[in-house]
C-alpha atoms as a PDB file:
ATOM      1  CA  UNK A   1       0.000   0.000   0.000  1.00  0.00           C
ATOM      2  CA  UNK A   2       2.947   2.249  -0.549  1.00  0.00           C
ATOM      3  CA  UNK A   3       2.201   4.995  -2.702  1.00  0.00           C
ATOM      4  CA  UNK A   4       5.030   5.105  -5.826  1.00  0.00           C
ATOM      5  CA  UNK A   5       5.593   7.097  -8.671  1.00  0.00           C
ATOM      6  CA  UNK A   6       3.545   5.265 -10.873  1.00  0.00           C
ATOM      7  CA  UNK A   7       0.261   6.185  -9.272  1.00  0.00           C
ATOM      8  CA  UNK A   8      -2.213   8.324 -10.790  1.00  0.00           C
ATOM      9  CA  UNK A   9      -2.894  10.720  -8.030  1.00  0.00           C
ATOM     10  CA  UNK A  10      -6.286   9.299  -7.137  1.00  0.00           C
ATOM     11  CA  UNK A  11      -4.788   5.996  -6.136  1.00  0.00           C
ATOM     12  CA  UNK A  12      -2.007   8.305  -4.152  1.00  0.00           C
ATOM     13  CA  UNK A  13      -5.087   9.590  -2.269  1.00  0.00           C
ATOM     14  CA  UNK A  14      -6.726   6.212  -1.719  1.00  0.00           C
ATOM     15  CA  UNK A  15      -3.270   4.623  -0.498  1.00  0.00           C
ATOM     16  CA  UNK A  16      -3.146   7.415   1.788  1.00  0.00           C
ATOM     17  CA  UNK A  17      -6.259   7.648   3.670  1.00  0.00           C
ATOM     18  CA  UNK A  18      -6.132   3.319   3.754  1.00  0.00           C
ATOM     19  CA  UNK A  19      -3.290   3.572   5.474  1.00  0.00           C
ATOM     20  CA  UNK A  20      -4.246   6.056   7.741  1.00  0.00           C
ATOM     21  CA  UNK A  21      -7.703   4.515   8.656  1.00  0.00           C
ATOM     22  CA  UNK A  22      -5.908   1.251   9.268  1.00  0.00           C
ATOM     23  CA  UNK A  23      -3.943   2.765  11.837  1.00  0.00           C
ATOM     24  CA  UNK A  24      -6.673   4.498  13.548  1.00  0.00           C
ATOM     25  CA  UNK A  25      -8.447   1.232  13.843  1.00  0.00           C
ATOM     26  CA  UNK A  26      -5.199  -0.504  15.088  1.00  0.00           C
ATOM     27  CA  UNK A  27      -4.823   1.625  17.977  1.00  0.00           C
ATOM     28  CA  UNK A  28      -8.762   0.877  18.754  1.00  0.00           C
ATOM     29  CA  UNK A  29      -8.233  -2.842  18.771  1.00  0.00           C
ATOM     30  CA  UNK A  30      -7.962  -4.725  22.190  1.00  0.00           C
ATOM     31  CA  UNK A  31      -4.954  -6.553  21.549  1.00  0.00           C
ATOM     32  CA  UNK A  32      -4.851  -8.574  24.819  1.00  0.00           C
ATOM     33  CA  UNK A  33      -8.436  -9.563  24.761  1.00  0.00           C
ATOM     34  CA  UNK A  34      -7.598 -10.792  20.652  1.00  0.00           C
ATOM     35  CA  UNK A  35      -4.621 -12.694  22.481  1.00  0.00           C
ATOM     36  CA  UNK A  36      -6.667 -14.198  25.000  1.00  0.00           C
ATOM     37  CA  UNK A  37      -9.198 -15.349  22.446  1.00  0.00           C
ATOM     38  CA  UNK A  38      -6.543 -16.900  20.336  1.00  0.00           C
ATOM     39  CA  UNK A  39      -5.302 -18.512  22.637  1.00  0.00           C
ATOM     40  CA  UNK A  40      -8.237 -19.906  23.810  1.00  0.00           C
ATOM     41  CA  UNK A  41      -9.448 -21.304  20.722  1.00  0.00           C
ATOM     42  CA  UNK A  42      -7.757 -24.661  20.282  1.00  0.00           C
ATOM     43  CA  UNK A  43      -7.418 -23.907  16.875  1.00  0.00           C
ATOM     44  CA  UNK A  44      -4.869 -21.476  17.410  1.00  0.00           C
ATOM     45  CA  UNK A  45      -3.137 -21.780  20.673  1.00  0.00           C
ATOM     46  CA  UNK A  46       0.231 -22.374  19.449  1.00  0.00           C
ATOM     47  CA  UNK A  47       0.044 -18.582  18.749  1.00  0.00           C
ATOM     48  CA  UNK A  48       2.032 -18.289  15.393  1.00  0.00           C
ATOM     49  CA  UNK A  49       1.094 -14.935  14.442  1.00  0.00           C
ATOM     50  CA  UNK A  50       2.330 -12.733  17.905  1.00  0.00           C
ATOM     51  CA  UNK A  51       6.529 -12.889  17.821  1.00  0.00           C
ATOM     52  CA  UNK A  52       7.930 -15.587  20.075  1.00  0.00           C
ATOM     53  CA  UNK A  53       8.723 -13.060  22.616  1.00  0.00           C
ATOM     54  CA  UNK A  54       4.968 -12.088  23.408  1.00  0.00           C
ATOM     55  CA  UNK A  55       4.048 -15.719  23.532  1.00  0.00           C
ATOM     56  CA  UNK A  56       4.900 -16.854  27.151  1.00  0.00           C
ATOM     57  CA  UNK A  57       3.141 -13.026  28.077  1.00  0.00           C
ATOM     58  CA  UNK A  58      -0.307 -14.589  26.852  1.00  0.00           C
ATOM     59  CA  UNK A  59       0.437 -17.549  28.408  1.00  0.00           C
ATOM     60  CA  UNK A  60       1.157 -15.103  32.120  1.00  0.00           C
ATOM     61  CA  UNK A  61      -1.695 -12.841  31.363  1.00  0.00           C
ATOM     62  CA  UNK A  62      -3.698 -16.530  31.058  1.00  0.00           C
ATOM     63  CA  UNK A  63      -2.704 -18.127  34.202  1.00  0.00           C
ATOM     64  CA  UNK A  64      -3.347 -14.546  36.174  1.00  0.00           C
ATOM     65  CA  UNK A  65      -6.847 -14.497  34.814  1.00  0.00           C
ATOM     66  CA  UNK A  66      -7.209 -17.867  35.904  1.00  0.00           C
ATOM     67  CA  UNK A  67      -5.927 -16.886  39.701  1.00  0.00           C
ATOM     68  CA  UNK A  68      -8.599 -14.024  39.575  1.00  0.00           C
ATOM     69  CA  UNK A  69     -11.355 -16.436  38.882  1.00  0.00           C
ATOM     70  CA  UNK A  70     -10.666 -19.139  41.563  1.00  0.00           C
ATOM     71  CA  UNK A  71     -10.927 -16.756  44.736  1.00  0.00           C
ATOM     72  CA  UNK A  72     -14.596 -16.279  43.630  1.00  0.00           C
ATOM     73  CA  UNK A  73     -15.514 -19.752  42.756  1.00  0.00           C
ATOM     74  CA  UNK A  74     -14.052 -20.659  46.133  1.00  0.00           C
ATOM     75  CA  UNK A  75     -15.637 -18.536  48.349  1.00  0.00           C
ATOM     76  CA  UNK A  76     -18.949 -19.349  46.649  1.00  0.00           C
ATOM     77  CA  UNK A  77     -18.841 -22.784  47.872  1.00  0.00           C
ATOM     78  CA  UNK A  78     -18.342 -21.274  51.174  1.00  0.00           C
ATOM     79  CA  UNK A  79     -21.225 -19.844  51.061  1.00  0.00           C
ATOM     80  CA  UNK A  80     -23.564 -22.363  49.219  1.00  0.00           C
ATOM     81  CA  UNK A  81     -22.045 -25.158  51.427  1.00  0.00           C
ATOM     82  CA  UNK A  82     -22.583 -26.137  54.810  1.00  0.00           C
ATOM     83  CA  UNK A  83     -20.250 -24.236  57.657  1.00  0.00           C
ATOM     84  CA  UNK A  84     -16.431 -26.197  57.645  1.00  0.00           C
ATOM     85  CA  UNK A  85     -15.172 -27.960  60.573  1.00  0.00           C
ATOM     86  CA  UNK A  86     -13.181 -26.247  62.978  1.00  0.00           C
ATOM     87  CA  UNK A  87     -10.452 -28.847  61.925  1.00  0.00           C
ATOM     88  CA  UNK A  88      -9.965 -27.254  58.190  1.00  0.00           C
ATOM     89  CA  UNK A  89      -9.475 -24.158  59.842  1.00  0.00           C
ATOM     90  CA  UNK A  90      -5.700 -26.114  61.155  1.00  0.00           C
ATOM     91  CA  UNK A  91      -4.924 -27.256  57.647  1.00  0.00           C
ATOM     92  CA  UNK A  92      -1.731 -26.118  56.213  1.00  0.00           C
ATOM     93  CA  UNK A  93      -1.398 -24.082  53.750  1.00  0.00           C
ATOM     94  CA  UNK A  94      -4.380 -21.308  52.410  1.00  0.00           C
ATOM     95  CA  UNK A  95      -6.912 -21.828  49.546  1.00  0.00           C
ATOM     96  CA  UNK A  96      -5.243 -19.446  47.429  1.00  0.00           C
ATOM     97  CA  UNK A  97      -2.048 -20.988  47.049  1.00  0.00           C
ATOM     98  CA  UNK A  98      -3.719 -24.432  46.511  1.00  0.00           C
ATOM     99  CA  UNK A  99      -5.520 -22.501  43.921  1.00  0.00           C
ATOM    100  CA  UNK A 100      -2.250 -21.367  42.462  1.00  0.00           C
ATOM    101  CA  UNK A 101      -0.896 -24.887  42.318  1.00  0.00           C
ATOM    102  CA  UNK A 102      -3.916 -26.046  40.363  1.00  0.00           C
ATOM    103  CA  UNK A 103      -3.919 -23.174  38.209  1.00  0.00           C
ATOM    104  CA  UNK A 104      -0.049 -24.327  36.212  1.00  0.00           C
ATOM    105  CA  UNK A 105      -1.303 -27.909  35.958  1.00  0.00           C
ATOM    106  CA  UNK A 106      -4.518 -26.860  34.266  1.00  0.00           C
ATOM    107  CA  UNK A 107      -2.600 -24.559  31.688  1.00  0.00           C
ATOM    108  CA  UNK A 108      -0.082 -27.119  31.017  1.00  0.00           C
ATOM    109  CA  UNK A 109      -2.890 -30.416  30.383  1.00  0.00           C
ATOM    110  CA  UNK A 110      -4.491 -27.543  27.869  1.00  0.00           C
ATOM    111  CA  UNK A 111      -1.241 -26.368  26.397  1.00  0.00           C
ATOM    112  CA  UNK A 112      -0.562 -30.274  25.925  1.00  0.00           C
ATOM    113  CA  UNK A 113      -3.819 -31.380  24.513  1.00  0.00           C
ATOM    114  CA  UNK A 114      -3.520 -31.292  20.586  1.00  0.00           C
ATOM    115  CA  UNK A 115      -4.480 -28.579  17.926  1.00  0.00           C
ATOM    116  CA  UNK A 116      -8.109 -29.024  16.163  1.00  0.00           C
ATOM    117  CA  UNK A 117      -8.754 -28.937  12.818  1.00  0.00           C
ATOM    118  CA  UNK A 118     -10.018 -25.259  11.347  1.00  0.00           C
ATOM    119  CA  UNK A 119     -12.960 -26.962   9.952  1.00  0.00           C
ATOM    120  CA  UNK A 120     -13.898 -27.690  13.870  1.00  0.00           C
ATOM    121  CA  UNK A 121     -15.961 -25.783  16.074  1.00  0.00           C
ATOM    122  CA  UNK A 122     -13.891 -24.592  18.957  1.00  0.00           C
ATOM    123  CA  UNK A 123     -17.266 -24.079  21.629  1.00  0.00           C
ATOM    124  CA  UNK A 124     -18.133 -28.188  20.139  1.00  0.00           C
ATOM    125  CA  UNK A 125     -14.374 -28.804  21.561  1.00  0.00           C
ATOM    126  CA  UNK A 126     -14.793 -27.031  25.284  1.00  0.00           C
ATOM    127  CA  UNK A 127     -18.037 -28.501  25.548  1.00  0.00           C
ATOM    128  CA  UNK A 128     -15.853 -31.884  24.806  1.00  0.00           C
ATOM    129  CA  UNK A 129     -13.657 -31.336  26.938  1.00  0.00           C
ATOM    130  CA  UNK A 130     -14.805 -29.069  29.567  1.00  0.00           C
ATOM    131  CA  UNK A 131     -14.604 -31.986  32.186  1.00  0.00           C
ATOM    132  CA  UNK A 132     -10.881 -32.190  32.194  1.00  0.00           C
ATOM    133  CA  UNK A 133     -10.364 -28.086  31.915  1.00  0.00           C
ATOM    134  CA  UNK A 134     -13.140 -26.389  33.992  1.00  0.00           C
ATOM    135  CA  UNK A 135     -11.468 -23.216  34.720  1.00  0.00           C
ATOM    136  CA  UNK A 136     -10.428 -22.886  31.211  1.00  0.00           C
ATOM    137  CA  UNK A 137     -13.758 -23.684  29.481  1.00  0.00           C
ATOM    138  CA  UNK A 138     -15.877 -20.970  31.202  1.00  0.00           C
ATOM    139  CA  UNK A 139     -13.235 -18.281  30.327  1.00  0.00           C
ATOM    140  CA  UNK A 140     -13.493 -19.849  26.887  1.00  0.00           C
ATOM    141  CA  UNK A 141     -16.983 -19.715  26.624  1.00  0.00           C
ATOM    142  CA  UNK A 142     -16.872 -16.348  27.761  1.00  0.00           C
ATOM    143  CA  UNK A 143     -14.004 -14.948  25.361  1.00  0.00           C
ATOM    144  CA  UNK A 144     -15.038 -17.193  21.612  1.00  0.00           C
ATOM    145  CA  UNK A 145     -18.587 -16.082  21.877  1.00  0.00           C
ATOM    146  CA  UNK A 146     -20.186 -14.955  19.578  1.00  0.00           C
ATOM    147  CA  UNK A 147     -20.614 -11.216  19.228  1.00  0.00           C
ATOM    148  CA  UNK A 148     -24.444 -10.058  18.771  1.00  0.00           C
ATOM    149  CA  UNK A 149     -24.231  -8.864  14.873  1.00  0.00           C
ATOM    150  CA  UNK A 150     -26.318  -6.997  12.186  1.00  0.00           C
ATOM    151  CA  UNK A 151     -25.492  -9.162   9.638  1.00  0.00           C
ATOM    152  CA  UNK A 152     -29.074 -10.587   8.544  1.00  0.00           C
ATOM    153  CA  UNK A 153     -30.788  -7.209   8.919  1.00  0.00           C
ATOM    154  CA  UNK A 154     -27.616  -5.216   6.801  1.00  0.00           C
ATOM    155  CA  UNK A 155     -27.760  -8.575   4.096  1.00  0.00           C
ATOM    156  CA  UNK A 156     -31.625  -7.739   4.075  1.00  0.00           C
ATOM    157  CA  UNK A 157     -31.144  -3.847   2.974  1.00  0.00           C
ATOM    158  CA  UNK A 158     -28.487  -4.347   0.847  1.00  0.00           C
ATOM    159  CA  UNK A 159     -31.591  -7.104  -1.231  1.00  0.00           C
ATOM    160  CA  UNK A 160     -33.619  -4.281  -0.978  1.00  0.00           C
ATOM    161  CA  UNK A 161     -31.086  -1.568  -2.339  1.00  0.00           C
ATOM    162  CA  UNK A 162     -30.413  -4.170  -5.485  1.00  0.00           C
ATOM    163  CA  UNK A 163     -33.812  -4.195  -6.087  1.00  0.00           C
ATOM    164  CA  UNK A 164     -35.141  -0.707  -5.703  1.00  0.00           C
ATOM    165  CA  UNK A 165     -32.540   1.605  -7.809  1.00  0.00           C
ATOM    166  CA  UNK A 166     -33.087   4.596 -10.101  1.00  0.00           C
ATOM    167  CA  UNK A 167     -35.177   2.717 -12.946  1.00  0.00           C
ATOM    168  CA  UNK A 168     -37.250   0.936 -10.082  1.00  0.00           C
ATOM    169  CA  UNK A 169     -37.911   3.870  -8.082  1.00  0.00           C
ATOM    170  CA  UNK A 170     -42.033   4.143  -8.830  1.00  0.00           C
ATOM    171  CA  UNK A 171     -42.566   0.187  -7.059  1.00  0.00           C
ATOM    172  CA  UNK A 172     -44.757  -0.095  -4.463  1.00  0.00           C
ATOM    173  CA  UNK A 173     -43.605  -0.896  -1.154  1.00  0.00           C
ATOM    174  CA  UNK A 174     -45.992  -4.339  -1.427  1.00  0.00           C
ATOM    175  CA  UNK A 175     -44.493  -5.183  -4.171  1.00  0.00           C
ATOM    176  CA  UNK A 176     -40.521  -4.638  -3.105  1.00  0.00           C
ATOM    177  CA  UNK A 177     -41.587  -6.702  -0.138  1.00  0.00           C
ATOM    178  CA  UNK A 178     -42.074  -9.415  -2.686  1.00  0.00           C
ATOM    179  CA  UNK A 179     -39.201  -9.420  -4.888  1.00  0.00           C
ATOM    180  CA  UNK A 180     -36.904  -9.098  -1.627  1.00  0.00           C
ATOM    181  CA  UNK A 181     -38.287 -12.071  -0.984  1.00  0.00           C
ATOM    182  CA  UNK A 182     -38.462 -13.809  -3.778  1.00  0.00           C
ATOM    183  CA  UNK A 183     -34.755 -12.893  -3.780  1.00  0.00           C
ATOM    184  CA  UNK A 184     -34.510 -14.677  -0.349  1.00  0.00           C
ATOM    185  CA  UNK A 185     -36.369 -18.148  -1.719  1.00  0.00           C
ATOM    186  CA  UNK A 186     -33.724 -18.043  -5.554  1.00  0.00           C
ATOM    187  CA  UNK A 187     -30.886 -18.220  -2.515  1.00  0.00           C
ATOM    188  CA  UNK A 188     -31.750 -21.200  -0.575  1.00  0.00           C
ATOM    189  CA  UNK A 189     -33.065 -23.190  -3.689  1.00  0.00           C
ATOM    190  CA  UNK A 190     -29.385 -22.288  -5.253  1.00  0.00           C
ATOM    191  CA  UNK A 191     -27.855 -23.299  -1.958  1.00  0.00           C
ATOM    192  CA  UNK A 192     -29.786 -26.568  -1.871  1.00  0.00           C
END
């Protein structure tokens, strides 16, 4: 996207102002939630894309989220439960850092488990597999899904812009009604 000498000036402009929306929308993405994600998805947790130095970061940023979680799930129970023993109260040791020993383990069973397919659905997989990585597979959930859209209602205006242009301007709304939907019915036959 490098503008050269060769460019009519029009494509100068358009290289131009490319560029420099791309980089506004850079700075608007939310690179560690992206990370997270990727990771996440058992597609792409090797992480090829980020360098090899921001890797292990995820990986950190991961496991901390993971430490964040367990405090609440922990003093749920306490509540839900009935009252401990005076004896657990003697144990050794505190539920955080047994929380913090479970919380490597857990990252290193997923890290080992195998790469899916892309043809696979990642939420099919945690649902799989959401026995042997609890902690994981509600962050999971949370993080791969999917984001409310506009897509059918945007796909359904853009049918209706086909239809009614400048020679097609005098059709009654009844009848645009129809051939957006007649539209609708030539799709799925085509895709049948």
């Amino acid at each position: 996207m490098e503008a050269c000498d060769e460019d009519p000036a029009y494509v100068v402009r358009f290289k131009t102002k490319f560029k420099e929306d791309l980089a506004s929308r850079q700075k608007q993405l939310n690179n560690a939630w992206l990370q997270i994600a990727t990771v996440l998805d058992p597609r792409f947790k090797d992480l090829k894309c980020p360098p090899k130095t921001d890797r292990e970061e995820v990986w950190t940023t991961l496991e901390g989220m993971l430490q964040q979680q367990s405090p609440r799930k922990s003093s749920q129970t306490h509540d839900d439960g009935p009252p401990r023993k005076k004896i657990s109260l003697l144990q050794m040791g505190s539920d955080s850092e047994s929380e913090d020993e479970e919380v490597q383990p857990a990252i290193h069973r997923y890290r080992a488990e195998p790469t899916i397919k892309l043809e696979d659905c990642p939420l099919r997989w945690w649902a799989s597999h959401s026995g042997a990585h609890e902690k994981l597979a509600s962050l999971a959930h949370k993080y791969l899904a999917t984001p409310a859209t506009t897509v059918p209602c945007e796909r359904l205006f853009s049918v209706a812009g086909h239809i009614v242009n400048k020679k097609r301007s005098a059709l009654l709304s009844e009848n645009v009604n129809k051939l957006v939907c007649l539209s609708n019915w030539l799709k799925d036959d085509k895709a049948q």
